[in-house]
JSON list of C-alpha atoms and ligand atoms in Angstrom, two decimals:
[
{"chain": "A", "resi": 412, "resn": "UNK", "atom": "CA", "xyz": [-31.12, 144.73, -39.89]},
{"chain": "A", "resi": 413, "resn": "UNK", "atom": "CA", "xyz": [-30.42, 144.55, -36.35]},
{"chain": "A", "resi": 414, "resn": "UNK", "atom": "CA", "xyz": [-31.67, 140.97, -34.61]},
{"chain": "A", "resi": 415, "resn": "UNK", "atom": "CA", "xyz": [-32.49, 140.13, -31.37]},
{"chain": "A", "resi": 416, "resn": "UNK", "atom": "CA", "xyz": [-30.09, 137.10, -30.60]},
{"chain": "A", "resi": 417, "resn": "UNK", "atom": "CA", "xyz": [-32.19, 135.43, -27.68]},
{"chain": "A", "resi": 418, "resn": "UNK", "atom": "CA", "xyz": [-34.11, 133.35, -30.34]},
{"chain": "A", "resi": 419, "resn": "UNK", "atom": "CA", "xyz": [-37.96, 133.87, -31.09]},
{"chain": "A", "resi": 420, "resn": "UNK", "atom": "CA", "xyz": [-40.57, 131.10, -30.84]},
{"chain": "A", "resi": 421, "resn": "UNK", "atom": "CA", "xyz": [-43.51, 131.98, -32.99]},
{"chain": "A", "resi": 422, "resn": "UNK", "atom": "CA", "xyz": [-46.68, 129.70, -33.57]},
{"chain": "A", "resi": 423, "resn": "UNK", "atom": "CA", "xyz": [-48.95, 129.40, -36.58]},
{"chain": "A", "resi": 424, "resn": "UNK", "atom": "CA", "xyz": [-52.72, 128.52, -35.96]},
{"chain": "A", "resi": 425, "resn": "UNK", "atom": "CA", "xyz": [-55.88, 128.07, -37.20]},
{"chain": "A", "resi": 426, "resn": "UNK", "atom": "CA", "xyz": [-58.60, 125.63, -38.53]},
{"chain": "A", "resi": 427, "resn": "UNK", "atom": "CA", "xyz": [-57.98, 123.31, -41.75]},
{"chain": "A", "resi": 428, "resn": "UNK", "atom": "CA", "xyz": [-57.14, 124.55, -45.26]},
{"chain": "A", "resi": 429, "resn": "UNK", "atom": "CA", "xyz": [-56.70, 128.65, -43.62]},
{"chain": "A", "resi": 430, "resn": "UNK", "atom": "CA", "xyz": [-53.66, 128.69, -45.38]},
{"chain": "A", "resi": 431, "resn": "UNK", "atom": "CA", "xyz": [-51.01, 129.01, -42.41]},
{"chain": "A", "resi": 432, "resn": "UNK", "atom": "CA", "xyz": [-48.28, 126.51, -44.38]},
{"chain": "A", "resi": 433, "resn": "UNK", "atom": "CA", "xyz": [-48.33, 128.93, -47.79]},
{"chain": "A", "resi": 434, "resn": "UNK", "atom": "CA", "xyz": [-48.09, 132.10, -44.84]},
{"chain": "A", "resi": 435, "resn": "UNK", "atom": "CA", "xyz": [-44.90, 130.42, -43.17]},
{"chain": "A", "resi": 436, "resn": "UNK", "atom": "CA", "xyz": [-43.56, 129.28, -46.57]},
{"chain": "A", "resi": 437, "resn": "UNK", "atom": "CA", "xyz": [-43.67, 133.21, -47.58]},
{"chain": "A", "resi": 438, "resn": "UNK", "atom": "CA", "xyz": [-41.97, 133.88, -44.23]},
{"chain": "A", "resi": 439, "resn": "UNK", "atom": "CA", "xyz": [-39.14, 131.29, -44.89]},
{"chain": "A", "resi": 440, "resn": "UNK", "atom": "CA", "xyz": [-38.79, 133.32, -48.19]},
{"chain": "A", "resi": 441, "resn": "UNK", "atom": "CA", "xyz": [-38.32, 137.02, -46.12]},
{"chain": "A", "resi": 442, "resn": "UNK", "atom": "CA", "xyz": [-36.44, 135.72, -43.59]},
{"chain": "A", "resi": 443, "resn": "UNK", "atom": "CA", "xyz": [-33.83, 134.05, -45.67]},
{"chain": "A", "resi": 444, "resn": "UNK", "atom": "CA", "xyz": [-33.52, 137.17, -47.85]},
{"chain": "A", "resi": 445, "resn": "UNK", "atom": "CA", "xyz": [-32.71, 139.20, -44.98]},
{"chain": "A", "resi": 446, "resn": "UNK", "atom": "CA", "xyz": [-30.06, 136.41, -43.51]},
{"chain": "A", "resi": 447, "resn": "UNK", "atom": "CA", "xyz": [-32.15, 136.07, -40.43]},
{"chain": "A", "resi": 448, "resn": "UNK", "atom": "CA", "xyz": [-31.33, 132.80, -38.68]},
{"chain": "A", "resi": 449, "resn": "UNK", "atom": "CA", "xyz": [-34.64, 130.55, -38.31]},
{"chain": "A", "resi": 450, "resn": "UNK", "atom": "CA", "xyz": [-36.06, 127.45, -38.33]},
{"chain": "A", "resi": 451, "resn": "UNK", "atom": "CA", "xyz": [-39.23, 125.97, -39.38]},
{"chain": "A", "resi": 452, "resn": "UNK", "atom": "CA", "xyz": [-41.39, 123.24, -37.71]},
{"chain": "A", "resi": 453, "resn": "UNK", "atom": "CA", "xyz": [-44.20, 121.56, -37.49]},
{"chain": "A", "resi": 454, "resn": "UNK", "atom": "CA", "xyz": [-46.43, 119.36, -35.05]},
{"chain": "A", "resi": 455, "resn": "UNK", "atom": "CA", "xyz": [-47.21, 116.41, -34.12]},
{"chain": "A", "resi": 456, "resn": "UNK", "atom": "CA", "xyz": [-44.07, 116.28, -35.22]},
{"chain": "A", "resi": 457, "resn": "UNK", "atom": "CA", "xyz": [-40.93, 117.94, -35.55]},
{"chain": "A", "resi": 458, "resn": "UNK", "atom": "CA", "xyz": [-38.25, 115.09, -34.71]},
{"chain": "A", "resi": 459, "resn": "UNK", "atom": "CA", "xyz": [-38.20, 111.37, -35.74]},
{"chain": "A", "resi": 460, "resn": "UNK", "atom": "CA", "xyz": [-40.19, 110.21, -33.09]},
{"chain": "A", "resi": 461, "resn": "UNK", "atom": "CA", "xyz": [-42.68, 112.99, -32.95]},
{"chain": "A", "resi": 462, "resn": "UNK", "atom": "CA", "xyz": [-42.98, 112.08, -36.93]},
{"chain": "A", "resi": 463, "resn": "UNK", "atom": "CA", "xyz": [-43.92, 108.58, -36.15]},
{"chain": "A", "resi": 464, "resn": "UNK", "atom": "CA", "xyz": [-46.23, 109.40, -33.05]},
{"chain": "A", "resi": 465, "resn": "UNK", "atom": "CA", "xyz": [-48.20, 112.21, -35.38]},
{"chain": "A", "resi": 466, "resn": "UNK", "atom": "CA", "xyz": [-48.61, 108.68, -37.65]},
{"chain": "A", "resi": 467, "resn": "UNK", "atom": "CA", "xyz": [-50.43, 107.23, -35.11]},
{"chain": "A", "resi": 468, "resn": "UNK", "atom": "CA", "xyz": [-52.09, 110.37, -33.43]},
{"chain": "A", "resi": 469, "resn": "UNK", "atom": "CA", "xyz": [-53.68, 111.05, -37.07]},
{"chain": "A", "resi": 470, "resn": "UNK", "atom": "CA", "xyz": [-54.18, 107.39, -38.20]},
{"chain": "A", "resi": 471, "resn": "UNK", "atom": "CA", "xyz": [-58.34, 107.52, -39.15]},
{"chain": "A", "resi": 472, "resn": "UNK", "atom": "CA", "xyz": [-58.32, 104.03, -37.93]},
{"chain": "A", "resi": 473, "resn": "UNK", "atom": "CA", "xyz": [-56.20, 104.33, -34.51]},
{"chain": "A", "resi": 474, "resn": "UNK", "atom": "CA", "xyz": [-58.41, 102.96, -31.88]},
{"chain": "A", "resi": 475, "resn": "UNK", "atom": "CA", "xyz": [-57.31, 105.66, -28.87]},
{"chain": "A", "resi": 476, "resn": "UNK", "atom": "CA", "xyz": [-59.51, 107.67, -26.71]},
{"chain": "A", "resi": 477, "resn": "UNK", "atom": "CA", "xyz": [-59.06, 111.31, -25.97]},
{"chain": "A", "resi": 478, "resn": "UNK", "atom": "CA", "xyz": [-56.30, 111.16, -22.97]},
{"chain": "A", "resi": 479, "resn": "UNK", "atom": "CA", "xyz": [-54.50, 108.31, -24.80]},
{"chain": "A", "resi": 480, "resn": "UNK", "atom": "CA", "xyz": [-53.91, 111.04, -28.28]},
{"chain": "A", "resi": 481, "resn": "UNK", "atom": "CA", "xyz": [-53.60, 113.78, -25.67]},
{"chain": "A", "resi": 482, "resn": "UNK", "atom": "CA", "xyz": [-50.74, 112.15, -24.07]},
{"chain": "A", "resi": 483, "resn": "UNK", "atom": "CA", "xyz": [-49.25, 110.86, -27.28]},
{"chain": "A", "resi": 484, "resn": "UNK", "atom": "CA", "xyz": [-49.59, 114.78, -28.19]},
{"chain": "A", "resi": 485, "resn": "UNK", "atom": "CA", "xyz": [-47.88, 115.91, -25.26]},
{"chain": "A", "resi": 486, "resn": "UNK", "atom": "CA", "xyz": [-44.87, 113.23, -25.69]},
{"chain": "A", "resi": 487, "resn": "UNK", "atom": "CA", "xyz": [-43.92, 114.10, -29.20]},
{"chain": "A", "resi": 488, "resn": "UNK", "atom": "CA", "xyz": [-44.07, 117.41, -27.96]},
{"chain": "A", "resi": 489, "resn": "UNK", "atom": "CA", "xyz": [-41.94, 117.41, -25.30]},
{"chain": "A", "resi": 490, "resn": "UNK", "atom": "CA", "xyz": [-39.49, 115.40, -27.32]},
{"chain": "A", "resi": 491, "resn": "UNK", "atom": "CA", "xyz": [-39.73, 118.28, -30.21]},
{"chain": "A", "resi": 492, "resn": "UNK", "atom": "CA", "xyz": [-39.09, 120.83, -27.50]},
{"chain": "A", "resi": 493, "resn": "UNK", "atom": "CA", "xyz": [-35.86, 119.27, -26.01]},
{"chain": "A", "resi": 494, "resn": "UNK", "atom": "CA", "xyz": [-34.54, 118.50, -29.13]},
{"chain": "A", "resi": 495, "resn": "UNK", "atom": "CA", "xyz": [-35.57, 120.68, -31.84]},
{"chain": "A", "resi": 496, "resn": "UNK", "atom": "CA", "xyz": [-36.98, 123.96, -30.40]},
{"chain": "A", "resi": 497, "resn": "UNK", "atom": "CA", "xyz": [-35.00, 125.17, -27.10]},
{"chain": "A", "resi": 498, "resn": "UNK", "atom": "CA", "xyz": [-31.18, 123.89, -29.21]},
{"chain": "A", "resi": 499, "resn": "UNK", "atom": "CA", "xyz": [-32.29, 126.45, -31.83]},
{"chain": "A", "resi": 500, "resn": "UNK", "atom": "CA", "xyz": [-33.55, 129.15, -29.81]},
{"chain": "A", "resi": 501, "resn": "UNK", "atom": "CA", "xyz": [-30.17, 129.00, -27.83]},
{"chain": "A", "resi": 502, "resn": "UNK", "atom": "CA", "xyz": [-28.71, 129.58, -31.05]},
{"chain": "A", "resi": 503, "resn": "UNK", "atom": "CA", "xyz": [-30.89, 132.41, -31.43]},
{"chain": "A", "resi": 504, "resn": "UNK", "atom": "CA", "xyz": [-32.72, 131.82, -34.48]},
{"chain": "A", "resi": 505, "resn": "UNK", "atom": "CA", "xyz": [-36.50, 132.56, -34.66]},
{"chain": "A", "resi": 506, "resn": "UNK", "atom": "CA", "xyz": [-38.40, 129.15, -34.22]},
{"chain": "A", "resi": 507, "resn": "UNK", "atom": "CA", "xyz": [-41.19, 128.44, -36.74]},
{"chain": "A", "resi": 508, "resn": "UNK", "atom": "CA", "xyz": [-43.92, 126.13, -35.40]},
{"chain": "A", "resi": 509, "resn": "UNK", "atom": "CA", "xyz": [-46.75, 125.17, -38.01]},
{"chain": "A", "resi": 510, "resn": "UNK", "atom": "CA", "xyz": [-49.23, 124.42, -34.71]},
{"chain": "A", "resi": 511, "resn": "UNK", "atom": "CA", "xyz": [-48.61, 123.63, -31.26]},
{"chain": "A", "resi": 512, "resn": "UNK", "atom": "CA", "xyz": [-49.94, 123.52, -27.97]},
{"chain": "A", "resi": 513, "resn": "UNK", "atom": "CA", "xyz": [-52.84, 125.59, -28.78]},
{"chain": "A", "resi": 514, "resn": "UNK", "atom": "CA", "xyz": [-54.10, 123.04, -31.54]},
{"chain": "A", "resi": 515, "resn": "UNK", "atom": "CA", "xyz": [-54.43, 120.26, -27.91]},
{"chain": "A", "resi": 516, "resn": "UNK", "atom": "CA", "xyz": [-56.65, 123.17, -26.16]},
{"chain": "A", "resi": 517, "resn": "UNK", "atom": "CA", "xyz": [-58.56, 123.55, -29.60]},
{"chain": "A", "resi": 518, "resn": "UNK", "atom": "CA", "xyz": [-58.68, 120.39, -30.89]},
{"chain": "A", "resi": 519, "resn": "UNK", "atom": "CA", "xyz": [-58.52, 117.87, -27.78]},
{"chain": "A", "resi": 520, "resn": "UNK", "atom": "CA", "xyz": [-59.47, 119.83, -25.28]},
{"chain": "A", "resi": 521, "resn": "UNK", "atom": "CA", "xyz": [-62.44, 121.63, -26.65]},
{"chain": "A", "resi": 522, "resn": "UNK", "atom": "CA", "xyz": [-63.75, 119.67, -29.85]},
{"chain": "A", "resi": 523, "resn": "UNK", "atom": "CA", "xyz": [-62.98, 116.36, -28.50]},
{"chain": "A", "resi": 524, "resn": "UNK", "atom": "CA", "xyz": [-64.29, 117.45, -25.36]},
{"chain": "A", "resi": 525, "resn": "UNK", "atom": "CA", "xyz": [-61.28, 116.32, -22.89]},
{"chain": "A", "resi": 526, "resn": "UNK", "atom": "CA", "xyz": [-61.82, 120.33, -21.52]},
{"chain": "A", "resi": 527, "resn": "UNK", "atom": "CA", "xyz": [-59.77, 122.93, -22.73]},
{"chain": "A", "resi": 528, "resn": "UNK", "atom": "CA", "xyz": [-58.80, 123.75, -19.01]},
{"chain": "A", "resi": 529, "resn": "UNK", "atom": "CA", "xyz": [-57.93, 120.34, -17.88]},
{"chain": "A", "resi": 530, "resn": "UNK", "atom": "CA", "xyz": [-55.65, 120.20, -21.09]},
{"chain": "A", "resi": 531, "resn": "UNK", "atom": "CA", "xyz": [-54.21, 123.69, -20.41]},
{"chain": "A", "resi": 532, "resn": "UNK", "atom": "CA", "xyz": [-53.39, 122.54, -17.33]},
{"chain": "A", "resi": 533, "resn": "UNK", "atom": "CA", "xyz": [-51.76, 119.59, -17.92]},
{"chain": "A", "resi": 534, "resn": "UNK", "atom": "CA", "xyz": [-49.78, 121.32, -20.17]},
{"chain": "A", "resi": 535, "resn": "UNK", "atom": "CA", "xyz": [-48.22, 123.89, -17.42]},
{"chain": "A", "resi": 536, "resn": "UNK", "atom": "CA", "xyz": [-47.65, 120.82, -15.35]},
{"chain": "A", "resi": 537, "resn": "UNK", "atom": "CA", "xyz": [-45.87, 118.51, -17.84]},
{"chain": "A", "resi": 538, "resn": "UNK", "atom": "CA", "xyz": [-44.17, 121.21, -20.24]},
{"chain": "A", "resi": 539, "resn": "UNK", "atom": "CA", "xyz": [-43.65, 123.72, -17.95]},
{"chain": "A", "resi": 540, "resn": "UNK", "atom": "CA", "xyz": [-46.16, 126.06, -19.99]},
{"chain": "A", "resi": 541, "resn": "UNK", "atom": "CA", "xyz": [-43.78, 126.38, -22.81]},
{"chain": "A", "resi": 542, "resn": "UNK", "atom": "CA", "xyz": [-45.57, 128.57, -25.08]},
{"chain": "A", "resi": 543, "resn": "UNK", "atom": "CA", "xyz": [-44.74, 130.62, -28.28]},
{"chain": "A", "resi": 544, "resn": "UNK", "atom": "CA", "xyz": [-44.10, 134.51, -27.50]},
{"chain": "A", "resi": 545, "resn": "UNK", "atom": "CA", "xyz": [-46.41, 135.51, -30.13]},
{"chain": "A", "resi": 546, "resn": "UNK", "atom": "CA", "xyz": [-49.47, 133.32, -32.48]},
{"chain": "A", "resi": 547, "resn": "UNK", "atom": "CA", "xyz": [-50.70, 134.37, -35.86]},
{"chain": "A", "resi": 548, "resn": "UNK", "atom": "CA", "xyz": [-54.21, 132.91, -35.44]},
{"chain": "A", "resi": 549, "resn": "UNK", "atom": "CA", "xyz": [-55.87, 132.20, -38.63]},
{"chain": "A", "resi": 550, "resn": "UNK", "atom": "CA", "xyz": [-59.59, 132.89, -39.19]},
{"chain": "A", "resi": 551, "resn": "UNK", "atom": "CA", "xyz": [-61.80, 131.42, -42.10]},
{"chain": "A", "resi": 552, "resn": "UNK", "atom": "CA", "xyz": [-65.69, 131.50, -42.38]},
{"chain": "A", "resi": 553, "resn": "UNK", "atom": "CA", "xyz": [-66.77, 127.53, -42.11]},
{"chain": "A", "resi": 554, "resn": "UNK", "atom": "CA", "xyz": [-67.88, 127.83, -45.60]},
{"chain": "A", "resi": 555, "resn": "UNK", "atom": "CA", "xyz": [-64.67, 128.31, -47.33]},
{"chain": "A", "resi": 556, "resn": "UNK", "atom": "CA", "xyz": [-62.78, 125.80, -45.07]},
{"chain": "A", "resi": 557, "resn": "UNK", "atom": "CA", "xyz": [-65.40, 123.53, -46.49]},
{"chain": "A", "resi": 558, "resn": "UNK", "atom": "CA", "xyz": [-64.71, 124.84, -50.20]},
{"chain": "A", "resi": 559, "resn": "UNK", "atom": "CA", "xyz": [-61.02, 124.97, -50.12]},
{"chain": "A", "resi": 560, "resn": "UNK", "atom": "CA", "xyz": [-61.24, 121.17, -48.45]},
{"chain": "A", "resi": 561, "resn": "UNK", "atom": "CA", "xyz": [-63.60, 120.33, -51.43]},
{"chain": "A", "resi": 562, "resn": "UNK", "atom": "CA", "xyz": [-60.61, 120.93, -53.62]},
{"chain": "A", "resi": 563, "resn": "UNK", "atom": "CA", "xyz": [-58.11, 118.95, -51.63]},
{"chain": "A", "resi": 564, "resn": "UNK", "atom": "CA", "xyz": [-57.14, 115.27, -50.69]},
{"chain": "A", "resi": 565, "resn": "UNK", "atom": "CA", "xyz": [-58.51, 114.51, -47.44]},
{"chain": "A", "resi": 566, "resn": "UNK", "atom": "CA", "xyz": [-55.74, 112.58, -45.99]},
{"chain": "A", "resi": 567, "resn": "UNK", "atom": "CA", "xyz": [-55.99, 112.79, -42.01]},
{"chain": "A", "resi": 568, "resn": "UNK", "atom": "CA", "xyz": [-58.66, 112.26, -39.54]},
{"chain": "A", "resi": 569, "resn": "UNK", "atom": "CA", "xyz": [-59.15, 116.10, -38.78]},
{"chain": "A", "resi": 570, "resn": "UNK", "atom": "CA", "xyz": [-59.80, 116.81, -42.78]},
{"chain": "A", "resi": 571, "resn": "UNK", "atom": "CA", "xyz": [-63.53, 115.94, -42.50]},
{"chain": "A", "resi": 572, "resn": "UNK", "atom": "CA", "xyz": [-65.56, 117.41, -44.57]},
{"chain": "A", "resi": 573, "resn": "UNK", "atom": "CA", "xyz": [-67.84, 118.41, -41.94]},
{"chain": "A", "resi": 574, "resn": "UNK", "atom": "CA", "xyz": [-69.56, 121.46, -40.77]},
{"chain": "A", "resi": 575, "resn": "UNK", "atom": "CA", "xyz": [-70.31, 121.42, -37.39]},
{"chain": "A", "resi": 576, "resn": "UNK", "atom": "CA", "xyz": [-66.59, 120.28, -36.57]},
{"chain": "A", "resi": 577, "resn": "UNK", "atom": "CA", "xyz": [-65.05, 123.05, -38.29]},
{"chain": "A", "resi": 578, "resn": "UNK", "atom": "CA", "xyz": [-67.32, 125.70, -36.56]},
{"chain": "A", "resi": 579, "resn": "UNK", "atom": "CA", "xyz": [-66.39, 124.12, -33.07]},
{"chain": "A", "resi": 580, "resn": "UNK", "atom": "CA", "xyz": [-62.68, 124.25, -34.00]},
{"chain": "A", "resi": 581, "resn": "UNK", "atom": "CA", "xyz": [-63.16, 128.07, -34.64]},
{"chain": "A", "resi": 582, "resn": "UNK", "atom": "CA", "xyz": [-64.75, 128.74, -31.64]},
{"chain": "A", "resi": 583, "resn": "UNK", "atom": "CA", "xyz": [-62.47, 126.62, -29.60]},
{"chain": "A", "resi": 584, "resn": "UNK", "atom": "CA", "xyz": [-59.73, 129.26, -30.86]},
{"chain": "A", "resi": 585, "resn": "UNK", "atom": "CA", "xyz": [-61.86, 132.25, -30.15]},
{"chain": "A", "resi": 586, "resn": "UNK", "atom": "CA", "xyz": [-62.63, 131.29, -26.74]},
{"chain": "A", "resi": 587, "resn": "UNK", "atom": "CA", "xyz": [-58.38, 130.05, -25.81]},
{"chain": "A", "resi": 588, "resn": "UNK", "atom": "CA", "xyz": [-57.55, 133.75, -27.54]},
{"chain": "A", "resi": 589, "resn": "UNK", "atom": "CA", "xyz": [-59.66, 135.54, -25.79]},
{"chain": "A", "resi": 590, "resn": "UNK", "atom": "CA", "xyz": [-58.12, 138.51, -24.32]},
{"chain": "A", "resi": 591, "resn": "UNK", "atom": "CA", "xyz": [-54.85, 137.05, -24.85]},
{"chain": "A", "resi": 592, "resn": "UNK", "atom": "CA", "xyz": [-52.12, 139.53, -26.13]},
{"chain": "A", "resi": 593, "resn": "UNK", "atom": "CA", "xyz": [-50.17, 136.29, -27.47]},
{"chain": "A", "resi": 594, "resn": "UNK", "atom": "CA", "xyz": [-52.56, 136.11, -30.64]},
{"chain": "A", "resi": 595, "resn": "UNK", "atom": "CA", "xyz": [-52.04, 138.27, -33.89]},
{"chain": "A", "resi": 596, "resn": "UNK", "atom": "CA", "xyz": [-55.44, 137.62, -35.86]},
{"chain": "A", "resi": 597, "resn": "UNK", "atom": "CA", "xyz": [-54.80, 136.89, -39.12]},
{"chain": "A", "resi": 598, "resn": "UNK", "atom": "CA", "xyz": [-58.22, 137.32, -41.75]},
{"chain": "A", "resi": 599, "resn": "UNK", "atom": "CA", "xyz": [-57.72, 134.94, -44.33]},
{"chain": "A", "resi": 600, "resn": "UNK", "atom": "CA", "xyz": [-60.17, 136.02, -46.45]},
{"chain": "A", "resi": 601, "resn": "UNK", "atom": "CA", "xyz": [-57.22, 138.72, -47.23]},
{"chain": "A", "resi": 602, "resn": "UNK", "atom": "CA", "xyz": [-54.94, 138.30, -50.22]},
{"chain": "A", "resi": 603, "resn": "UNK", "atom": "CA", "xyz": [-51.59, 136.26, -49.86]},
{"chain": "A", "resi": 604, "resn": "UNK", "atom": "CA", "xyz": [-49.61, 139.39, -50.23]},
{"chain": "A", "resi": 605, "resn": "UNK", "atom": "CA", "xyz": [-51.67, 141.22, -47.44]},
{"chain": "A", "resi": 606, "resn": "UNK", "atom": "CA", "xyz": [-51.27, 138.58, -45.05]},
{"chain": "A", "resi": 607, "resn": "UNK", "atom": "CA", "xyz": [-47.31, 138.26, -45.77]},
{"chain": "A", "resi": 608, "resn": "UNK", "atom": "CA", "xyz": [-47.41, 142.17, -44.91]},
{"chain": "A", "resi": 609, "resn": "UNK", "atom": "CA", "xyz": [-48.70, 141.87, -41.45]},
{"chain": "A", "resi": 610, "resn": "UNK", "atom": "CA", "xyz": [-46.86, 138.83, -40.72]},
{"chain": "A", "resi": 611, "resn": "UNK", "atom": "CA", "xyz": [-43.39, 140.30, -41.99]},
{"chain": "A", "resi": 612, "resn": "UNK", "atom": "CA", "xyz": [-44.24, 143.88, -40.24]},
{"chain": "A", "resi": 613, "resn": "UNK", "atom": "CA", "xyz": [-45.42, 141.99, -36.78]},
{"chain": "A", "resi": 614, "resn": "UNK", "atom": "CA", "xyz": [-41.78, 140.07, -37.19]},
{"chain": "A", "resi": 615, "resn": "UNK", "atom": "CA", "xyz": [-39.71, 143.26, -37.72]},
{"chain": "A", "resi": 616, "resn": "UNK", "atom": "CA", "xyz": [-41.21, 144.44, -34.95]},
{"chain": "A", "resi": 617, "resn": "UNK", "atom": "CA", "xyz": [-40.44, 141.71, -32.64]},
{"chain": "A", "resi": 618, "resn": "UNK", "atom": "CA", "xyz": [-36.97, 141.54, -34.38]},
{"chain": "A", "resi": 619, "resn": "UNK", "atom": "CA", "xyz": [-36.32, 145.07, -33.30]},
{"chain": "A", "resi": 620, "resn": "UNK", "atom": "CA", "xyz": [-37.53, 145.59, -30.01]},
{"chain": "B", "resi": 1642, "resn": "TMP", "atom": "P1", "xyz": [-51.98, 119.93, -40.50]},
{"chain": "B", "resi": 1642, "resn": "TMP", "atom": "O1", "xyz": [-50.57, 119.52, -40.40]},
{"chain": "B", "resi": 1642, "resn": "TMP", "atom": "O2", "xyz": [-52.55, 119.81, -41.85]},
{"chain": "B", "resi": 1642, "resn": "TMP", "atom": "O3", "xyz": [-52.27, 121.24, -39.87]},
{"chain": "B", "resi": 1642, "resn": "TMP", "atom": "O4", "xyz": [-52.80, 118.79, -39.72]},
{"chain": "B", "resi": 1642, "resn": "TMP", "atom": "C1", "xyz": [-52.55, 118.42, -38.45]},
{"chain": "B", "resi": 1642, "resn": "TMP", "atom": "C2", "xyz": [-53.85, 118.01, -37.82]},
{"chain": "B", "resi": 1642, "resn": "TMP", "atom": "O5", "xyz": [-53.60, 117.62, -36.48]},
{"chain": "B", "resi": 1642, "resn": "TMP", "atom": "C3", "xyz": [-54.89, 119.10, -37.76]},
{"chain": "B", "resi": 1642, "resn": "TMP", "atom": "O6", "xyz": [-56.12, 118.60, -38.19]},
{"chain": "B", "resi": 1642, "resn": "TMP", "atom": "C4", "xyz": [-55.00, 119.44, -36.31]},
{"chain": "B", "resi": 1642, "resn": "TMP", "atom": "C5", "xyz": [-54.52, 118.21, -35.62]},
{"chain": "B", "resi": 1642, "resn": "TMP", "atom": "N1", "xyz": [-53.86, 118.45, -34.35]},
{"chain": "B", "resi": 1642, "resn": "TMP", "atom": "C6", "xyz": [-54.50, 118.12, -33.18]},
{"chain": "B", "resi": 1642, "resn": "TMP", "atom": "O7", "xyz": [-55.61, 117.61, -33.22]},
{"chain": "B", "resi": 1642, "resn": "TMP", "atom": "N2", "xyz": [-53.88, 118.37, -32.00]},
{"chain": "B", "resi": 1642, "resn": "TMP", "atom": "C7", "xyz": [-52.63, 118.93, -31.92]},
{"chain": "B", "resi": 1642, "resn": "TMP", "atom": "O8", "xyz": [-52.10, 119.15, -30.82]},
{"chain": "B", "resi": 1642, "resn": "TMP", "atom": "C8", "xyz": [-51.96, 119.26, -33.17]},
{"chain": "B", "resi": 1642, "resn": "TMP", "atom": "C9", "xyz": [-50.61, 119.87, -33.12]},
{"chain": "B", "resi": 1642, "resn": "TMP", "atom": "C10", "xyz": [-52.62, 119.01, -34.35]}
]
């Protein structure tokens, strides 16, 4: 297989429990079989201090308003970018991120109310608008978020068990991918192996072009 050696950063999206980390997991699994050069992230997180920020930034009982979590956000992102992302990308491999900046504009700009602009911008003003080339967006009806969280351990603030969050999380991410040719829709209603199709094919084709 021929591959593109300028390095590919690629995001992972969507609400809780859509099944993004199995997705990239299956990914890790292709890639790796074909000796494709990648690496896989997350965030908050990604480096030691992003780790311990995303600690704080997810405590339930962190006392911290909006700005204060969007600007611990936009720290340990930075800090992941510097150190993590743009090294490998020189290096050319493809760049995994499980969420990044479009998780603020969703989830701090728009649920928590901050404004998805005013976050948007401040992240063209304080990371330059580094942004993924390309965003599998995961979509889930509210009601199976809600089932599949059911069956897990609620362990971070953003787990709730609630309805009306989960539904303002979606739209959040249908209004920030709105005509936006950065965003591959991913159903996830579909079966594991259908969703590791389109995410393999829409990688082959970035690979090769
Ligand atoms: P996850 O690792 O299970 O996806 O959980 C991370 C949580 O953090 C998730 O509920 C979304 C939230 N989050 C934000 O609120 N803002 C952000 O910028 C990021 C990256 C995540």
């Amino acid at each position: 297989m021929k591959f593109n050696s300028n390095g590919l950063f690629i995001s992972f999206e969507g609400p809780e429990a859509s099944g993004k980390s199995t997705q990239i997991k299956l990914l890790a699994y292709f890639l790796k079989k074909n000796k494709i050069p990648f690496l896989i992230t997350r965030e908050p997180g990604g480096t030691k201090i992003a780790e311990k920020l995303r600690r704080i930034i997810l405590d339930k009982k962190a006392n911290i308003t909006a700005t204060e979590e969007i600007l611990l956000l936009m720290s340990a992102r930075m800090n992941h970018i510097n150190n993590i992302i743009k090294p490998a990308l020189k290096e050319g491999k493809i760049v995994i991120s499980d969420r990044f900046a479009d998780s603020t504009f969703v989830y701090q700009g728009h649920v928590n109310k901050y404004g998805m602009k005013k976050t948007i911008d401040l992240h063209r003003i304080l990371l330059n608008n580094f942004l993924p080339i390309k965003t599998f967006l995961f979509i889930l009806p509210v009601n199976q978020i809600i089932k599949r969280l059911k069956k897990r351990n609620v362990t971070n603030k953003y787990d709730k068990i609630d309805t009306s969050f989960h539904k303002n999380v979606i739209n959040g991410y249908m209004k920030l991918s709105k005509n936006k040719r950065r965003f591959i829709f991913i159903d996830a209603l579909n079966s594991t192996n259908e969703i590791n199709d389109k995410i393999v094919k829409s990688i082959n084709n970035l690979i090769l072009k």
